[in-house]
Amino acid sequence: MAKEKRGSGEVPLRQTLAPYDPDPEQGLTQEQVKVRLEAGWSNDPGDPPSKTEKQIIKENTLTFFNLIFVILAVLLVVAGSYKNLMFLVIAIANTCIGTVQEIRSKRTVDKLTLVAEKTVKTLRDGVFIGVRPSLLVRDDIIELSAGDQICADGVVRTGEIQVNESLITGEADAIIKKPGDELKSGSFVVAGRSRAQLTQVGPDAFAAKLSAAAKKDVHATQSEMMRSLDRLIRVVGFALIPVGCILFYRQFKGLEMHFTTSIETTVAALIGMIPEGLYLLTSVAMAVSAMKLAQKRVLVQDMNCIETLARVDVLCVDKTGTITESKMEVQDLVPLDPEKDSPEYLEQALSALYSGEEPENDTGKAMAERFSKADPWRCWARIPFNSQTKWSAAQFDNEGWFVVGAPEFILGYKYESISNSVAPWSSLGCRVLLVAQYNQKPEANQALDPEAVRPMALVVLSNRVRASAPATFRYFAKEGVSIRVISGDNPMTVSEVARRAGIEGAERYMDATRLKTREDFDEAVKNCVVFGRVTPDNKKLLIQALKRAGHTVAMTGDGVNDVLALREADCGIAMASGSQAASQVSQLVLLKSDFAAMPNVVAEGRRVINNVQRAAALFLAKNIFSLLLALISIAVVFPYPVKPIHLSMISAFTIGIPSFFLALEGNRERVKGRFMAGVLRKAFPGGLTNLVVILMAVAFVVEFQLPTEQLYTVCTALMSLTGLLVLYQVCKPFTPQRWGLWAAMALASVLCFFVLPEVLEFVVLDKKMMLVLMAVFLMTPTVFLAFQRLFDLGDLLHDKIKKRLEERRKLYEFEE
C-alpha cells in the first residue's frame, strides 16, 4: 500500500473518493469504512501524541554541544593528549542515561494516553460503537451531545445542538447548529444532541490546520525554564568558537606555549563554558516526572505544566465532583403552592421532563433516577440545559411549557418572592432547582421573562463531601496554596459545602451575577473565596482576574462549563470521568477522577523544578568562571591554568554526581521568581569566587616566576574547594543524607590528589607553591562569603525598591 508522510508519521496515500451521503440512521458499513481507511481518508493527523523514540535519540545525540565535544576530542587526539579525553566519556554516559530514561518515560506515558483516550459514539451498520478519534473516516456518522469535543469538521444531519467555538475562533457565545449547518473541529457541544457527518478529516480539518501552524512556533509552546535554557545555550554557542580560536592563538603565539599545552588549555576553557548535561538533565527530569505521575494515574498532556505546578499559589476548584462526590441524589420535592400543584401532578410533570431522555449532566442523572415513572404526556419540543442560562425546558401537549433550573436565573428580579423558601436548603449545602410553568415560548440562550414564570416547586438535591477533601485542603493551606471555589450553584450552598470541606475563608462568598466590570472581578478575587452562580464566561473572567493579581493559577474541572476556565488557567486539570472537551483542553488529566491526588501532583512539580534549579546553579557557577577567565586570559595574556582532565574531575565531584542525587530528593517549597534570575543569583558567588582565587594564584606565579606546571595542580585544588563551597550552599538546609553526600564528595576530591596523582597529572608542589596554595586556600571561604553577603545586600535593596514602587502604585490608584 502506497504511503505518504503526514506530520512526523506515515499514513496511506490519499486517493480520490466520490462524494457520499450516508443514511443518518445507518451510517457507513464496515466495507465502506475499510475502503476509506485504505484510501487514506482517516482522521489520523499523522503526528504521534509524543516524540518518537528515533526523535528522542536524534535530539539527545545530534546536538550542537555534542558536535563541539567531538571536535575538541579530535584536537586532543591530534595533540596526543589522550588522558584529557575523560570529558568525552562523561558526555557519552550522560547522553545514554538521559536517552534511556526519556524513552522509558515516553513508553509509560503513551500507554496511559491510549488508556485515557475517549472514544467517539459512531454509527456503523446501524449500530452505535465507540471508535477512537484517529480511526474515524470521512462520511462517518457520529452522535454529539453536551461535553463532546468535535474531532473533525462535519455537517449536522439530524437533531439540534449548541456549539461553543471560542477555543478556535474566540467567539464566546454558543451557536445553535441545525441540520445542514457546518461544524468546526476543535469546538465543543454545550447543549443538545445531534448526529453529524464528517466531511473533513485528518490534516484537512480546521483544528489540525491550526495545530500545524502552532507547532511551527516552537518557542511559543516552551515553558519559561526551557526558554531560559535555550537562550543560555544560544549565547554560549555564539561565544564558543571565537573565544576558543582567539584563546588558542594567544596561548600558542602570544605565550609561545607548546602546541599540545595550548590545545589542552583551550579545550579546558571551552569545556568549562559548556553547560554539558544541564539541558539534558532538565529534559530528563521533566520526562521522569511525567512517568512518575503516569504511574499514579495522572496523565501529563503538556510537559510545561510540570513547571507551572511548581509555581501554583492559587487553586480554583468546582464544587460538584471535586469537593463533593459526583453522584447526586434528589432529597426532597417541595411544592410552593400545594393546593394548586399537588405532589402527584409535580411528580407527573417531572417524570415527563426527565424520563426517556439521556441525562446530560450529574444533576440530570439524579433527576432521571428519581422521576422515572412512565407518563402519558406527549412532548412537542425541548430546549436542553445550558450552563450560561442555567435552565432547560420542554413543551407538552395540553400542558404548555415547563422550565427547570437555577431559581435566580429563571425568576430574575422576582427571585426574592421565593428566596425565603430556598435559603434554608441552601444553608444546608443542598442544590435547589425551581420547577415552573412558562406561559410563552422560551428562546434558547436567552433570559426568561420573569412575568411569564409561575413557580411551582423546589427540587432539593444533595451530594456528599468527599472523605478525602478536608485533608487535601489542609495540605494546600499548609503549603501556601490558597483555594477559590467557583461553582454554578447558589453561593450560600457552595459556602456551606466549602466550610464542611475545611476550606479557609469559606464564609466569604459572592454571587457572581453581581460582577459586571473588570474592576468588580479584580476586587472580588482579593476579598472572596467562594463564588456562586458563576457562568462559564464568568469562570474565565475570574481566572483572568487572579492572573492579573500576579497569581499562578491552576484550575480543576470536569464539565463542559469548565472548559473556558481550564483553557485560561496557567494549568488546567481535568477529571477523566467528566466531559471529553474538558479533558482535551487540560494539561493534566486525573484518570481516577480523585481530587485527593492533587497534593502528590503539586509536590511532584515542586520537587522537579526546585531540584533542577539547584543543579543548574552548580553547572552555571563553573560556566561563569570559565567564560570570564577565558576572556581575561585573552586580554591580559597569561597561561590558562586548567586542563580538561582536571575540569572533568571537578565537574564529576562537585556537579555531576551531586546533581544526580539532589534531583532524587523531595522538595515541596513553592517555586518563586524567574528561573534564570534565581539560578544566576545562586551561581554567581561561586563563579566569581573561582575567578578571584584563580587570578590570585596566577598573579603569584607570574609575579614570582614560579613553575607553571605546578599551577595546574594548585588551581585544581582551589576550584575543588570552591565547588564544594557552592555545593555546601546548595545543600542547605542540611539533612543527614545531604551531609553524607557533601562529605563523600569532599573525601573523593581529596583522595584524587593522593591516590591518582599520575592519572590526573598532578605534580608535587615545592615549598613556595605550597605557601601560595595555603594562603589562597585559606582566603577562599572568606571570598565566597563576601560575595554571598554582597548578593544578599543586592537582594535586600531590590526588595526595598520593589516594595516602594508597589506602595507608590497603590497610592496612585487610590488617588485616581
PDB file of C-alpha atoms in Angstrom, residues 50-63 95-96 98-107 110 280 283-284 287 303:
ATOM      1  CA  SER A  50       4.574  12.460  21.675  1.00  0.00           C
ATOM      2  CA  LYS A  51       8.076  12.359  20.198  1.00  0.00           C
ATOM      3  CA  THR A  52       9.064   9.066  18.588  1.00  0.00           C
ATOM      4  CA  GLU A  53      11.960   7.057  20.008  1.00  0.00           C
ATOM      5  CA  LYS A  54      14.013   7.928  16.914  1.00  0.00           C
ATOM      6  CA  GLN A  55      13.342  11.627  17.545  1.00  0.00           C
ATOM      7  CA  ILE A  56      14.423  11.292  21.185  1.00  0.00           C
ATOM      8  CA  ILE A  57      17.691   9.563  20.203  1.00  0.00           C
ATOM      9  CA  LYS A  58      18.328  12.130  17.472  1.00  0.00           C
ATOM     10  CA  GLU A  59      17.590  15.155  19.684  1.00  0.00           C
ATOM     11  CA  ASN A  60      19.798  13.862  22.506  1.00  0.00           C
ATOM     12  CA  THR A  61      22.772  12.878  20.362  1.00  0.00           C
ATOM     13  CA  LEU A  62      22.886  15.202  17.348  1.00  0.00           C
ATOM     14  CA  THR A  63      23.262  18.424  19.327  1.00  0.00           C
ATOM     15  CA  THR A  95      23.615  11.177  26.742  1.00  0.00           C
ATOM     16  CA  CYS A  96      22.993   7.421  27.021  1.00  0.00           C
ATOM     17  CA  GLY A  98      19.274  10.571  29.534  1.00  0.00           C
ATOM     18  CA  THR A  99      18.075   8.949  26.312  1.00  0.00           C
ATOM     19  CA  VAL A 100      17.159   5.666  28.022  1.00  0.00           C
ATOM     20  CA  GLN A 101      15.259   7.495  30.777  1.00  0.00           C
ATOM     21  CA  GLU A 102      13.356   9.646  28.299  1.00  0.00           C
ATOM     22  CA  ILE A 103      12.379   6.630  26.179  1.00  0.00           C
ATOM     23  CA  ARG A 104      11.161   4.769  29.286  1.00  0.00           C
ATOM     24  CA  SER A 105       9.090   7.783  30.250  1.00  0.00           C
ATOM     25  CA  LYS A 106       7.669   8.082  26.729  1.00  0.00           C
ATOM     26  CA  ARG A 107       6.545   4.450  26.699  1.00  0.00           C
ATOM     27  CA  ASP A 110       1.988   6.654  25.710  1.00  0.00           C
ATOM     28  CA  LEU A 280      19.635  17.097  29.110  1.00  0.00           C
ATOM     29  CA  SER A 283      14.542  17.411  29.851  1.00  0.00           C
ATOM     30  CA  VAL A 284      15.062  14.063  31.539  1.00  0.00           C
ATOM     31  CA  ALA A 287      10.188  13.271  31.388  1.00  0.00           C
ATOM     32  CA  MET A 303       5.289  18.832  29.820  1.00  0.00           C
TER      33      MET A 303
END
